CSV table of C-alpha atoms (C1' of nucleotides) in Angstrom, one decimal:
chain,number,residue,atom,x,y,z
I,247,UNK,CA,80.8,-16.3,47.2
I,248,UNK,CA,77.4,-17.8,47.5
I,249,UNK,CA,77.2,-21.3,48.5
I,250,UNK,CA,73.8,-22.1,47.7
I,251,UNK,CA,71.2,-21.1,45.1
I,252,UNK,CA,71.8,-19.5,41.8
I,253,UNK,CA,73.9,-16.6,41.5
I,254,UNK,CA,73.3,-14.6,38.5
I,255,UNK,CA,76.0,-12.0,38.5
I,256,UNK,CA,78.8,-14.3,39.7
I,257,UNK,CA,77.8,-16.6,36.7
I,258,UNK,CA,77.7,-13.6,34.5
I,259,UNK,CA,81.2,-12.6,35.5
I,260,UNK,CA,82.7,-16.0,35.2
I,261,UNK,CA,81.2,-16.4,31.7
I,262,UNK,CA,82.5,-13.0,30.7
I,263,UNK,CA,86.0,-13.9,31.8
I,264,UNK,CA,85.6,-17.1,29.7
I,265,UNK,CA,84.7,-14.9,26.7
I,266,UNK,CA,81.1,-15.9,26.7
I,267,UNK,CA,78.5,-13.2,26.2
I,268,UNK,CA,75.8,-14.2,28.4
I,269,UNK,CA,73.9,-11.3,29.8
I,270,UNK,CA,70.9,-13.5,29.6
I,271,UNK,CA,72.1,-15.8,32.3
I,272,UNK,CA,71.2,-13.5,35.0
I,273,UNK,CA,67.7,-13.0,33.8
I,274,UNK,CA,67.2,-16.6,33.4
I,275,UNK,CA,68.0,-17.1,37.1
I,276,UNK,CA,65.5,-14.4,37.8
I,277,UNK,CA,63.0,-16.2,35.9
I,278,UNK,CA,63.5,-19.4,37.9
I,279,UNK,CA,63.2,-17.6,41.1
I,280,UNK,CA,60.2,-15.5,40.0
I,281,UNK,CA,58.1,-17.8,38.0
I,282,UNK,CA,58.7,-21.4,39.0
I,283,UNK,CA,56.7,-22.9,41.8
I,284,UNK,CA,58.6,-25.4,43.9
I,285,UNK,CA,57.7,-28.4,41.9
I,286,UNK,CA,59.2,-27.0,38.7
I,287,UNK,CA,62.3,-26.0,40.5
I,288,UNK,CA,62.9,-29.7,41.1
I,289,UNK,CA,63.0,-30.1,37.4
I,290,UNK,CA,65.6,-27.4,37.3
I,291,UNK,CA,67.9,-29.3,39.7
I,292,UNK,CA,67.5,-32.5,37.6
I,293,UNK,CA,68.6,-30.7,34.6
I,294,UNK,CA,71.4,-29.0,36.4
I,295,UNK,CA,72.9,-32.5,37.4
I,296,UNK,CA,73.5,-33.1,33.7
I,297,UNK,CA,76.0,-30.3,33.7
I,298,UNK,CA,78.0,-31.3,36.7
I,299,UNK,CA,80.9,-32.4,34.8
I,300,UNK,CA,81.1,-29.4,32.4
I,301,UNK,CA,84.7,-28.2,31.7
I,302,UNK,CA,84.1,-25.0,33.6
I,303,UNK,CA,83.9,-27.2,36.6
I,304,UNK,CA,83.1,-24.8,39.3
I,305,UNK,CA,79.7,-24.5,40.9
I,306,UNK,CA,79.4,-21.2,39.2
I,307,UNK,CA,79.9,-22.8,35.8
I,308,UNK,CA,77.4,-25.4,36.6
I,309,UNK,CA,75.0,-22.7,37.3
I,310,UNK,CA,75.9,-20.7,34.4
I,311,UNK,CA,75.5,-23.7,32.0
I,312,UNK,CA,72.2,-24.7,33.6
I,313,UNK,CA,70.6,-21.4,33.2
I,314,UNK,CA,72.0,-21.0,29.6
I,315,UNK,CA,70.4,-24.3,28.8
I,316,UNK,CA,67.1,-23.2,30.3
I,317,UNK,CA,66.8,-20.1,28.2
I,318,UNK,CA,64.0,-21.2,25.9
I,319,UNK,CA,62.0,-23.1,28.7
I,320,UNK,CA,62.2,-19.9,30.9
I,321,UNK,CA,61.3,-17.4,28.1
I,322,UNK,CA,58.1,-19.4,27.5
I,323,UNK,CA,57.3,-19.2,31.2
I,324,UNK,CA,58.0,-15.5,31.3
I,325,UNK,CA,55.5,-15.0,28.5
I,326,UNK,CA,52.9,-17.3,30.1
I,327,UNK,CA,53.2,-15.1,33.4
I,328,UNK,CA,53.0,-11.9,31.5
I,329,UNK,CA,56.3,-10.6,32.9
I,330,UNK,CA,58.6,-10.6,29.7
I,331,UNK,CA,58.6,-6.9,29.7
I,332,UNK,CA,59.8,-6.6,33.4
I,333,UNK,CA,62.5,-9.1,32.5
I,334,UNK,CA,63.6,-7.6,29.2
I,335,UNK,CA,63.4,-3.9,30.1
I,336,UNK,CA,64.3,-3.7,33.8
I,337,UNK,CA,65.9,-6.9,35.3
I,338,UNK,CA,68.2,-8.1,32.3
I,339,UNK,CA,69.7,-4.6,31.7
I,340,UNK,CA,70.4,-4.2,35.3
I,341,UNK,CA,72.6,-7.4,35.6
I,342,UNK,CA,75.8,-5.9,34.2
I,343,UNK,CA,75.2,-2.8,36.2
I,344,UNK,CA,75.0,-4.8,39.5
I,345,UNK,CA,78.0,-6.8,38.4
I,346,UNK,CA,80.0,-3.6,38.0
I,347,UNK,CA,78.9,-2.4,41.4
I,348,UNK,CA,79.9,-5.5,43.0
I,349,UNK,CA,83.3,-5.4,41.3
I,350,UNK,CA,83.8,-1.7,42.3
I,351,UNK,CA,83.2,-2.3,45.9
I,352,UNK,CA,83.6,0.6,48.6
I,353,UNK,CA,86.3,1.4,50.9
I,354,UNK,CA,86.2,1.6,54.7
I,355,UNK,CA,88.7,3.1,57.1
I,356,UNK,CA,89.7,0.0,59.0
I,357,UNK,CA,91.9,1.8,61.6
I,358,UNK,CA,89.1,4.1,62.4
I,359,UNK,CA,86.8,1.0,62.8
I,360,UNK,CA,89.3,-0.7,65.0
I,361,UNK,CA,89.7,2.3,67.2
I,362,UNK,CA,85.8,2.6,67.4
I,363,UNK,CA,85.8,-1.2,68.3
I,364,UNK,CA,88.1,-0.6,71.2
I,365,UNK,CA,86.2,2.3,72.5
I,366,UNK,CA,82.9,0.5,72.3
I,367,UNK,CA,84.3,-2.4,73.9
I,368,UNK,CA,85.4,-0.4,76.9
I,369,UNK,CA,82.0,1.4,77.1
I,370,UNK,CA,80.3,-2.0,76.8
I,371,UNK,CA,82.1,-3.4,79.7
I,372,UNK,CA,81.0,-0.3,81.8
I,373,UNK,CA,77.4,-0.7,80.7
I,374,UNK,CA,77.4,-4.3,81.6
I,375,UNK,CA,78.7,-3.7,85.0
I,376,UNK,CA,76.1,-1.0,85.4
I,377,UNK,CA,73.3,-3.5,84.3
I,378,UNK,CA,74.6,-5.9,86.8
I,379,UNK,CA,74.7,-3.6,89.7
I,380,UNK,CA,71.1,-2.4,89.0
I,381,UNK,CA,70.0,-6.0,88.7
I,382,UNK,CA,71.8,-6.8,91.9
I,383,UNK,CA,73.2,-9.8,90.2
I,384,UNK,CA,75.4,-10.9,87.4
I,385,UNK,CA,73.6,-12.2,84.4
I,386,UNK,CA,74.2,-12.5,80.6
I,387,UNK,CA,73.0,-9.1,79.4
I,388,UNK,CA,72.6,-10.4,75.9
I,389,UNK,CA,70.2,-13.2,76.9
I,390,UNK,CA,66.5,-12.3,76.6
I,391,UNK,CA,65.6,-15.3,78.7
I,392,UNK,CA,67.8,-14.2,81.6
I,393,UNK,CA,66.9,-10.6,81.3
I,394,UNK,CA,63.1,-11.4,81.5
I,395,UNK,CA,63.8,-13.3,84.6
I,396,UNK,CA,65.6,-10.4,86.3
I,397,UNK,CA,63.1,-7.8,85.2
I,398,UNK,CA,59.8,-9.6,85.7
I,399,UNK,CA,60.5,-12.0,88.3
I,400,UNK,CA,63.4,-10.6,90.5
I,401,UNK,CA,62.6,-6.9,90.2
I,402,UNK,CA,58.8,-7.5,89.9
I,403,UNK,CA,58.3,-5.1,86.9
I,404,UNK,CA,55.2,-5.5,84.9
I,405,UNK,CA,55.5,-7.2,81.5
I,406,UNK,CA,54.1,-5.9,78.3
I,407,UNK,CA,54.1,-7.9,75.2
I,408,UNK,CA,54.4,-11.7,75.1
I,409,UNK,CA,56.7,-13.7,72.8
I,410,UNK,CA,56.2,-17.4,72.0
I,411,UNK,CA,58.5,-18.3,74.9
I,412,UNK,CA,57.8,-15.7,77.5
I,413,UNK,CA,57.8,-11.9,78.2
I,414,UNK,CA,59.2,-9.6,75.4
I,415,UNK,CA,62.2,-7.5,76.4
I,416,UNK,CA,62.3,-5.7,73.1
I,417,UNK,CA,63.1,-1.9,72.8
I,418,UNK,CA,59.7,-0.7,72.8
I,419,UNK,CA,58.9,-2.7,76.1
I,420,UNK,CA,62.0,-1.6,77.9
I,421,UNK,CA,61.4,2.0,76.8
I,422,UNK,CA,58.0,2.0,78.6
I,423,UNK,CA,59.6,0.7,81.8
I,424,UNK,CA,62.1,3.3,82.1
I,425,UNK,CA,60.1,5.3,84.6
I,426,UNK,CA,59.8,2.4,86.9
I,427,UNK,CA,63.4,1.3,87.2
I,428,UNK,CA,66.9,2.3,85.9
I,429,UNK,CA,67.7,-1.2,84.5
I,430,UNK,CA,65.6,-1.0,81.4
I,431,UNK,CA,67.4,2.0,80.2
I,432,UNK,CA,70.8,0.7,81.1
I,433,UNK,CA,69.9,-2.3,79.0
I,434,UNK,CA,68.9,-0.2,75.9
I,435,UNK,CA,72.1,1.7,76.2
I,436,UNK,CA,74.1,-1.7,76.2
I,437,UNK,CA,72.1,-3.0,73.3
I,438,UNK,CA,72.7,0.0,71.1
I,439,UNK,CA,76.5,-0.3,71.7
I,440,UNK,CA,76.4,-4.1,71.4
I,441,UNK,CA,74.4,-3.8,68.1
I,442,UNK,CA,76.9,-1.5,66.5
I,443,UNK,CA,79.9,-3.2,67.7
I,444,UNK,CA,78.8,-6.7,66.8
I,445,UNK,CA,77.0,-6.2,63.6
I,446,UNK,CA,78.9,-3.4,62.0
I,447,UNK,CA,82.2,-2.3,63.6
I,448,UNK,CA,83.6,-5.7,64.1
I,449,UNK,CA,82.1,-7.3,61.1
I,450,UNK,CA,83.1,-4.8,58.3
I,451,UNK,CA,87.1,-5.1,58.6
I,452,UNK,CA,87.1,-8.9,57.9
I,453,UNK,CA,84.8,-8.2,55.0
I,454,UNK,CA,87.5,-6.2,53.2
I,455,UNK,CA,88.8,-8.0,50.3
I,456,UNK,CA,92.6,-8.2,50.7
I,457,UNK,CA,93.2,-8.0,46.9
I,458,UNK,CA,91.1,-4.8,46.3
I,459,UNK,CA,91.2,-3.3,49.8
I,460,UNK,CA,87.5,-2.7,49.4
I,461,UNK,CA,84.2,-4.4,50.6
I,462,UNK,CA,82.4,-6.1,47.9
I,463,UNK,CA,78.7,-6.5,48.8
I,464,UNK,CA,76.6,-8.8,47.0
I,465,UNK,CA,73.2,-7.6,45.4
I,466,UNK,CA,70.5,-10.2,45.2
I,467,UNK,CA,68.2,-9.4,42.3
I,468,UNK,CA,65.6,-12.2,42.9
I,469,UNK,CA,64.9,-12.3,46.7
I,470,UNK,CA,62.5,-9.6,47.7
I,471,UNK,CA,58.9,-10.4,46.9
I,472,UNK,CA,58.3,-6.8,45.8
I,473,UNK,CA,61.2,-6.5,43.4
I,474,UNK,CA,63.5,-4.8,45.7
I,475,UNK,CA,67.1,-5.6,45.7
I,476,UNK,CA,68.7,-7.0,48.9
I,477,UNK,CA,72.3,-6.9,49.9
I,478,UNK,CA,74.2,-9.4,51.8
I,479,UNK,CA,77.7,-10.5,52.9
I,480,UNK,CA,77.8,-7.8,54.2
I,481,UNK,CA,74.6,-6.1,54.1
I,482,UNK,CA,75.4,-2.5,53.1
I,483,UNK,CA,71.6,-1.5,52.9
I,484,UNK,CA,71.3,-1.3,56.7
I,485,UNK,CA,74.4,0.7,57.8
I,486,UNK,CA,73.1,2.9,60.8
I,487,UNK,CA,72.2,6.4,60.1
I,488,UNK,CA,69.5,7.4,62.6
I,489,UNK,CA,71.5,7.8,65.8
I,490,UNK,CA,74.7,9.9,66.3
I,491,UNK,CA,76.6,6.7,67.5
I,492,UNK,CA,75.4,4.9,64.4
I,493,UNK,CA,76.6,7.8,62.1
I,494,UNK,CA,80.0,7.2,63.3
I,495,UNK,CA,80.0,3.9,61.4
I,496,UNK,CA,78.9,5.7,58.3
I,497,UNK,CA,81.8,7.9,58.7
I,498,UNK,CA,84.2,5.1,58.3
I,499,UNK,CA,82.9,4.6,54.7
I,500,UNK,CA,85.5,6.7,52.8
I,501,UNK,CA,85.8,7.8,49.3
I,502,UNK,CA,88.9,6.8,47.2
I,503,UNK,CA,91.7,9.5,47.2
I,504,UNK,CA,90.7,12.5,45.1
I,505,UNK,CA,87.1,11.2,45.0
I,506,UNK,CA,83.8,12.0,46.9
I,507,UNK,CA,80.7,10.0,47.4
I,508,UNK,CA,77.8,11.4,45.6
I,509,UNK,CA,74.6,10.3,47.3
I,510,UNK,CA,71.3,10.8,45.3
I,511,UNK,CA,68.0,9.8,46.9
I,512,UNK,CA,64.5,10.0,45.8
I,513,UNK,CA,62.5,12.3,48.0
I,514,UNK,CA,59.3,10.6,49.3
I,515,UNK,CA,59.1,8.2,46.3
I,516,UNK,CA,56.7,5.9,47.8
I,517,UNK,CA,54.1,8.6,48.7
I,518,UNK,CA,54.5,10.1,45.2
I,519,UNK,CA,53.8,6.7,43.7
I,520,UNK,CA,50.7,6.6,45.9
I,521,UNK,CA,49.8,10.0,44.7
I,522,UNK,CA,50.1,8.8,41.1
I,523,UNK,CA,47.7,6.0,41.8
I,524,UNK,CA,45.4,8.4,43.3
I,525,UNK,CA,45.4,10.6,40.3
I,526,UNK,CA,44.2,13.7,42.2
I,527,UNK,CA,43.5,15.2,45.5
I,528,UNK,CA,45.6,16.9,48.1
I,529,UNK,CA,48.4,14.4,48.0
I,530,UNK,CA,49.0,15.1,44.3
I,531,UNK,CA,48.5,18.8,44.9
I,532,UNK,CA,51.0,19.1,47.6
I,533,UNK,CA,53.7,17.1,45.5
I,534,UNK,CA,53.0,19.4,42.5
I,535,UNK,CA,53.5,22.4,44.7
I,536,UNK,CA,56.6,20.9,46.4
I,537,UNK,CA,55.1,21.3,49.8
I,538,UNK,CA,56.2,19.6,53.0
I,539,UNK,CA,54.2,16.6,52.6
I,540,UNK,CA,53.8,15.8,56.4
I,541,UNK,CA,53.0,19.4,57.3
I,542,UNK,CA,50.3,19.5,54.6
I,543,UNK,CA,48.8,16.1,55.9
I,544,UNK,CA,48.8,17.6,59.5
I,545,UNK,CA,47.1,20.6,58.1
I,546,UNK,CA,44.4,18.5,56.5
I,547,UNK,CA,43.8,16.2,59.3
I,548,UNK,CA,43.8,18.6,62.2
I,549,UNK,CA,42.2,21.4,60.2
I,550,UNK,CA,44.6,24.2,60.8
I,551,UNK,CA,46.4,26.4,58.4
I,552,UNK,CA,49.9,24.9,57.5
I,553,UNK,CA,51.6,27.8,59.3
I,554,UNK,CA,50.0,26.8,62.5
I,555,UNK,CA,50.9,23.0,62.5
I,556,UNK,CA,52.8,22.1,65.7
I,557,UNK,CA,55.8,19.7,65.8
I,558,UNK,CA,53.5,17.1,67.5
I,559,UNK,CA,51.0,17.4,64.8
I,560,UNK,CA,53.6,17.1,62.1
I,561,UNK,CA,55.1,14.0,63.8
I,562,UNK,CA,51.6,12.3,63.9
I,563,UNK,CA,51.0,13.1,60.3
I,564,UNK,CA,54.3,11.7,59.4
I,565,UNK,CA,53.6,8.4,61.3
I,566,UNK,CA,50.3,8.2,59.4
I,567,UNK,CA,51.8,8.8,56.0
I,568,UNK,CA,54.3,6.2,56.9
I,569,UNK,CA,51.7,3.7,57.9
I,570,UNK,CA,49.4,4.4,55.1
I,571,UNK,CA,51.7,2.9,52.7
I,572,UNK,CA,51.8,-0.3,54.7
I,573,UNK,CA,48.1,-0.7,55.6
I,574,UNK,CA,48.5,0.4,59.2
I,575,UNK,CA,45.9,-0.2,61.8
I,576,UNK,CA,44.9,1.9,64.8
I,577,UNK,CA,46.6,-0.3,67.2
I,578,UNK,CA,50.0,0.2,65.9
I,579,UNK,CA,49.6,3.9,65.3
I,580,UNK,CA,48.3,4.4,68.9
I,581,UNK,CA,51.5,2.6,70.2
I,582,UNK,CA,53.9,4.5,68.0
I,583,UNK,CA,52.4,7.9,69.0
I,584,UNK,CA,51.7,6.8,72.6
I,585,UNK,CA,48.1,7.8,72.3
I,586,UNK,CA,45.0,6.0,72.9
I,587,UNK,CA,43.5,3.6,70.2
I,588,UNK,CA,40.4,5.8,70.0
I,589,UNK,CA,42.5,8.8,69.3
I,590,UNK,CA,44.6,6.9,66.7
I,591,UNK,CA,41.3,5.8,65.0
I,592,UNK,CA,40.0,9.3,64.9
I,593,UNK,CA,43.4,10.4,63.3
I,594,UNK,CA,43.0,7.7,60.7
I,595,UNK,CA,39.3,8.5,60.0
I,596,UNK,CA,40.3,12.1,59.7
I,597,UNK,CA,42.9,11.2,57.2
I,598,UNK,CA,40.5,9.3,55.0
I,599,UNK,CA,38.0,11.9,55.1
I,600,UNK,CA,40.4,14.4,53.7
I,601,UNK,CA,42.1,11.8,51.4
I,602,UNK,CA,39.2,9.8,49.9
I,603,UNK,CA,41.4,9.0,46.9
I,604,UNK,CA,43.7,7.1,49.0
I,605,UNK,CA,40.9,5.0,50.4
I,606,UNK,CA,39.8,4.5,46.8
I,607,UNK,CA,43.3,3.3,45.8
I,608,UNK,CA,43.4,0.8,48.7
I,609,UNK,CA,40.0,-0.7,48.0
I,610,UNK,CA,40.9,-0.8,44.2
I,611,UNK,CA,44.4,-2.5,44.9
I,612,UNK,CA,42.5,-5.2,47.0
I,613,UNK,CA,39.8,-5.8,44.5
I,614,UNK,CA,42.3,-6.0,41.6
I,615,UNK,CA,44.6,-8.4,43.5
I,616,UNK,CA,41.6,-10.6,44.5
I,617,UNK,CA,40.4,-10.7,40.9
I,618,UNK,CA,43.8,-11.5,39.3
I,619,UNK,CA,45.4,-13.5,42.1
I,620,UNK,CA,48.3,-11.2,42.1
I,621,UNK,CA,49.4,-7.7,43.1
I,622,UNK,CA,51.1,-5.7,40.3
I,623,UNK,CA,53.5,-2.8,39.9
I,624,UNK,CA,53.2,0.0,37.3
I,625,UNK,CA,55.5,-1.8,35.1
I,626,UNK,CA,53.8,-5.1,35.3
I,627,UNK,CA,55.9,-6.9,38.0
I,628,UNK,CA,53.8,-9.4,39.7
I,629,UNK,CA,53.5,-10.9,43.1
I,630,UNK,CA,51.1,-13.8,43.9
I,631,UNK,CA,48.5,-12.4,46.4
I,632,UNK,CA,46.4,-15.2,47.7
I,633,UNK,CA,44.4,-15.2,50.9
I,634,UNK,CA,42.2,-12.1,50.1
I,635,UNK,CA,39.1,-14.2,50.8
I,636,UNK,CA,40.5,-16.0,53.8
I,637,UNK,CA,38.0,-16.5,56.6
I,638,UNK,CA,40.5,-15.8,59.3
I,639,UNK,CA,40.5,-11.9,59.6
I,640,UNK,CA,44.1,-11.7,60.4
I,641,UNK,CA,45.2,-13.8,57.5
I,642,UNK,CA,42.9,-11.7,55.3
I,643,UNK,CA,44.3,-8.4,56.6
I,644,UNK,CA,47.8,-9.6,56.0
I,645,UNK,CA,47.0,-10.3,52.4
I,646,UNK,CA,45.3,-6.9,52.1
I,647,UNK,CA,48.4,-5.2,53.3
I,648,UNK,CA,50.4,-7.0,50.5
I,649,UNK,CA,47.8,-5.9,48.0
I,650,UNK,CA,48.2,-2.3,49.1
I,651,UNK,CA,52.0,-2.2,49.7
I,652,UNK,CA,53.2,-4.1,46.7
I,653,UNK,CA,52.2,-1.9,43.9
I,654,UNK,CA,53.8,1.0,45.8
I,655,UNK,CA,57.0,-0.5,47.1
I,656,UNK,CA,57.4,-2.6,43.9
I,657,UNK,CA,57.0,0.4,41.6
I,658,UNK,CA,59.6,2.3,43.5
I,659,UNK,CA,61.9,-0.7,42.9
I,660,UNK,CA,61.0,-0.6,39.3
I,661,UNK,CA,61.8,3.0,39.0
I,662,UNK,CA,65.2,2.9,40.7
I,663,UNK,CA,66.2,-0.1,38.9
I,664,UNK,CA,65.5,1.6,35.6
I,665,UNK,CA,67.3,4.8,36.8
I,666,UNK,CA,70.3,2.7,37.6
I,667,UNK,CA,70.5,1.3,34.1
I,668,UNK,CA,70.4,4.9,32.8
I,669,UNK,CA,72.8,6.3,35.2
I,670,UNK,CA,75.3,3.4,34.6
I,671,UNK,CA,75.2,4.2,30.9
I,672,UNK,CA,75.4,7.8,31.4
I,673,UNK,CA,78.7,7.6,33.5
I,674,UNK,CA,80.2,4.7,31.4
I,675,UNK,CA,83.7,5.9,30.1
I,676,UNK,CA,84.0,8.5,32.8
I,677,UNK,CA,85.8,8.0,36.1
I,678,UNK,CA,82.4,8.1,38.0
I,679,UNK,CA,81.0,4.9,39.0
I,680,UNK,CA,78.0,3.5,40.8
I,681,UNK,CA,78.8,1.7,44.2
I,682,UNK,CA,75.6,1.2,46.2
I,683,UNK,CA,71.8,1.2,46.0
I,684,UNK,CA,69.9,1.4,49.2
I,685,UNK,CA,66.2,1.2,47.9
I,686,UNK,CA,65.7,4.9,47.3
I,687,UNK,CA,69.3,6.2,47.2
I,688,UNK,CA,72.2,5.7,44.8
I,689,UNK,CA,75.8,6.1,46.0
I,690,UNK,CA,78.5,6.9,43.4
I,691,UNK,CA,82.1,7.5,43.7
I,692,UNK,CA,83.2,10.5,41.7
I,693,UNK,CA,86.4,12.5,41.0
I,694,UNK,CA,86.1,15.5,43.3
I,695,UNK,CA,86.3,18.0,40.4
I,696,UNK,CA,83.5,16.3,38.4
I,697,UNK,CA,80.9,16.0,41.1
I,698,UNK,CA,78.7,19.0,40.4
I,699,UNK,CA,78.3,17.9,36.8
I,700,UNK,CA,77.8,14.4,37.7
I,701,UNK,CA,75.2,15.1,40.3
I,702,UNK,CA,73.1,17.1,37.7
I,703,UNK,CA,73.3,14.3,35.2
I,704,UNK,CA,72.3,11.6,37.9
I,705,UNK,CA,69.5,13.8,39.2
I,706,UNK,CA,68.1,14.2,35.7
I,707,UNK,CA,68.4,10.5,35.0
I,708,UNK,CA,66.7,9.6,38.1
I,709,UNK,CA,63.9,12.3,38.1
I,710,UNK,CA,63.3,11.7,34.3
I,711,UNK,CA,63.0,7.9,34.4
I,712,UNK,CA,59.2,8.1,34.3
I,713,UNK,CA,56.6,10.8,34.0
I,714,UNK,CA,54.0,10.2,36.8
I,715,UNK,CA,51.1,12.6,37.5
I,716,UNK,CA,53.5,14.1,40.2
I,717,UNK,CA,57.1,15.0,39.7
I,718,UNK,CA,59.9,12.8,41.0
I,719,UNK,CA,62.3,14.7,43.2
I,720,UNK,CA,66.0,13.8,43.8
I,721,UNK,CA,68.2,15.2,46.7
I,722,UNK,CA,71.8,15.1,46.0
I,723,UNK,CA,74.7,15.5,48.4
I,724,UNK,CA,78.4,14.7,48.3
I,725,UNK,CA,81.4,14.5,50.6
I,726,UNK,CA,84.3,12.3,51.3
I,727,UNK,CA,82.3,10.1,53.8
I,728,UNK,CA,79.0,8.4,53.3
I,729,UNK,CA,77.6,10.1,56.4
I,730,UNK,CA,78.6,13.5,55.3
I,731,UNK,CA,77.3,13.0,51.8
I,732,UNK,CA,73.7,13.1,53.3
K,244,DC,C1',77.0,-27.8,62.9
K,245,DA,C1',72.1,-26.6,61.7
K,246,DC,C1',68.4,-24.7,63.3
K,247,DT,C1',64.8,-21.5,65.8
K,248,DA,C1',63.8,-17.4,68.5
K,249,DG,C1',64.3,-12.7,69.7
K,250,DT,C1',66.2,-8.6,68.6
K,251,DG,C1',67.4,-4.5,65.8
K,252,DC,C1',69.5,-2.1,61.7
K,253,DA,C1',68.1,0.1,56.9
K,254,DA,C1',64.5,1.9,53.3
H,263,DT,C1',48.1,-5.6,65.7
H,264,DA,C1',52.5,-1.7,59.5
H,265,DT,C1',56.0,-3.4,54.2
H,266,DT,C1',60.6,-5.3,52.6
H,267,DG,C1',65.1,-7.3,53.7
H,268,DC,C1',69.9,-9.4,56.6
H,269,DA,C1',72.6,-10.6,60.5
H,270,DC,C1',73.7,-10.6,65.3
H,271,DT,C1',73.6,-13.8,69.9
H,272,DA,C1',71.5,-17.2,72.9
H,273,DG,C1',69.7,-21.5,73.2
H,274,DT,C1',68.7,-26.3,71.6
H,275,DG,C1',69.4,-30.8,69.6
DNA sequence: CACTAGTGCAA
DNA sequence: TATTGCACTAGTG
């Protein structure tokens, strides 16, 4: 349970058990978080103190009573801020959905995790020995300070990036040092195992609730500036998936007996939203034709027929598509692709030459945010966006990236939240239930025999949640582990 | 025990 | 010198 801050769903659950129908509570907390500047929040704290000896007694009760009392005040502020619709149509209906998901929880195979922990522990000890041997001394491999001393002073390797306190030892830096010495590679291997063991394998079993035998994460509705959910205690939105070792952890998430996990994820939702904002052009065309988007981008940038796009060209195009959504610069693209800045800039120039509508979207997004003082999603969610006229170019560029990214990432958040409400209603009364949301993915637990039918219903709900100028596409998969459902 | 810094996991 | 998060360990006070 949260120790600080307002917790909407806990409050809603508590009041529900007390027989009080208070779906509004959660939304009210949203309002406080979204709309009130810090000075106003002090007012909330003062008001909250008046409820400290309420019969419900618990911290949750206090919060619940507080938020209930704030209803009219907050409704007014919602209206003033133009976000009544987001509150009423998206956030409020989502509250009971999230409460159900948290109550449902998800099962992990604790024995498998414990076996994995033992294995990783042994391998970590080996890797640690190897690091010490390569360094010619013992040191704390987990200490960036000690590691930097060994790499850059004792071994005389050339440092790359700087941090506030010295030379960086991050993965990118170590990867570039692999040719110079064997130690950087050994450190990277140790770090991968250490990350998996410490953050996931050893952390998940203690998170299992002894009463339910399942892990009940907590979804925060009013944390992310763009309107995304966040997950904590434990965070189930960053379970590894990219490496084989990481996927071994995902395999420890297991469906209940007789059930399977159904994973439904939006395909390229952020680029589709960008295409929608663009209105026309090759981005829209390729989505309408259900083309391989990165291949098409490569074809456009490098001026070759789609069939002649090489893997390297597609990889570069993918990095560009990824970066476009965030307002990337040539520096970062060059670093990612291990090419020169000049070359990276020519890729970016080539992109905008073929995708002028994307440039127009970016310019328009910045202009609108500058005019209004906030960035806005398709459904009217707002994020304050000051700094677009800052004199410092770095500050200004940062504000511009927010102006560009927020309507995209935030609209994706709006869409999946709406979809969640529909899916929840659609499976109500059946044995299927929503368990997790991971930004563009919904994970359900479904009786094995029903999965095909449920998959189609979830797909229809997700794809039909809005009609944009390009179709929304959902990929669905199912299996008895989360990993295999992908 | 609270806090910052560095690092790395996900979309 | 790319967006949004959460959480680990080391190190400091």
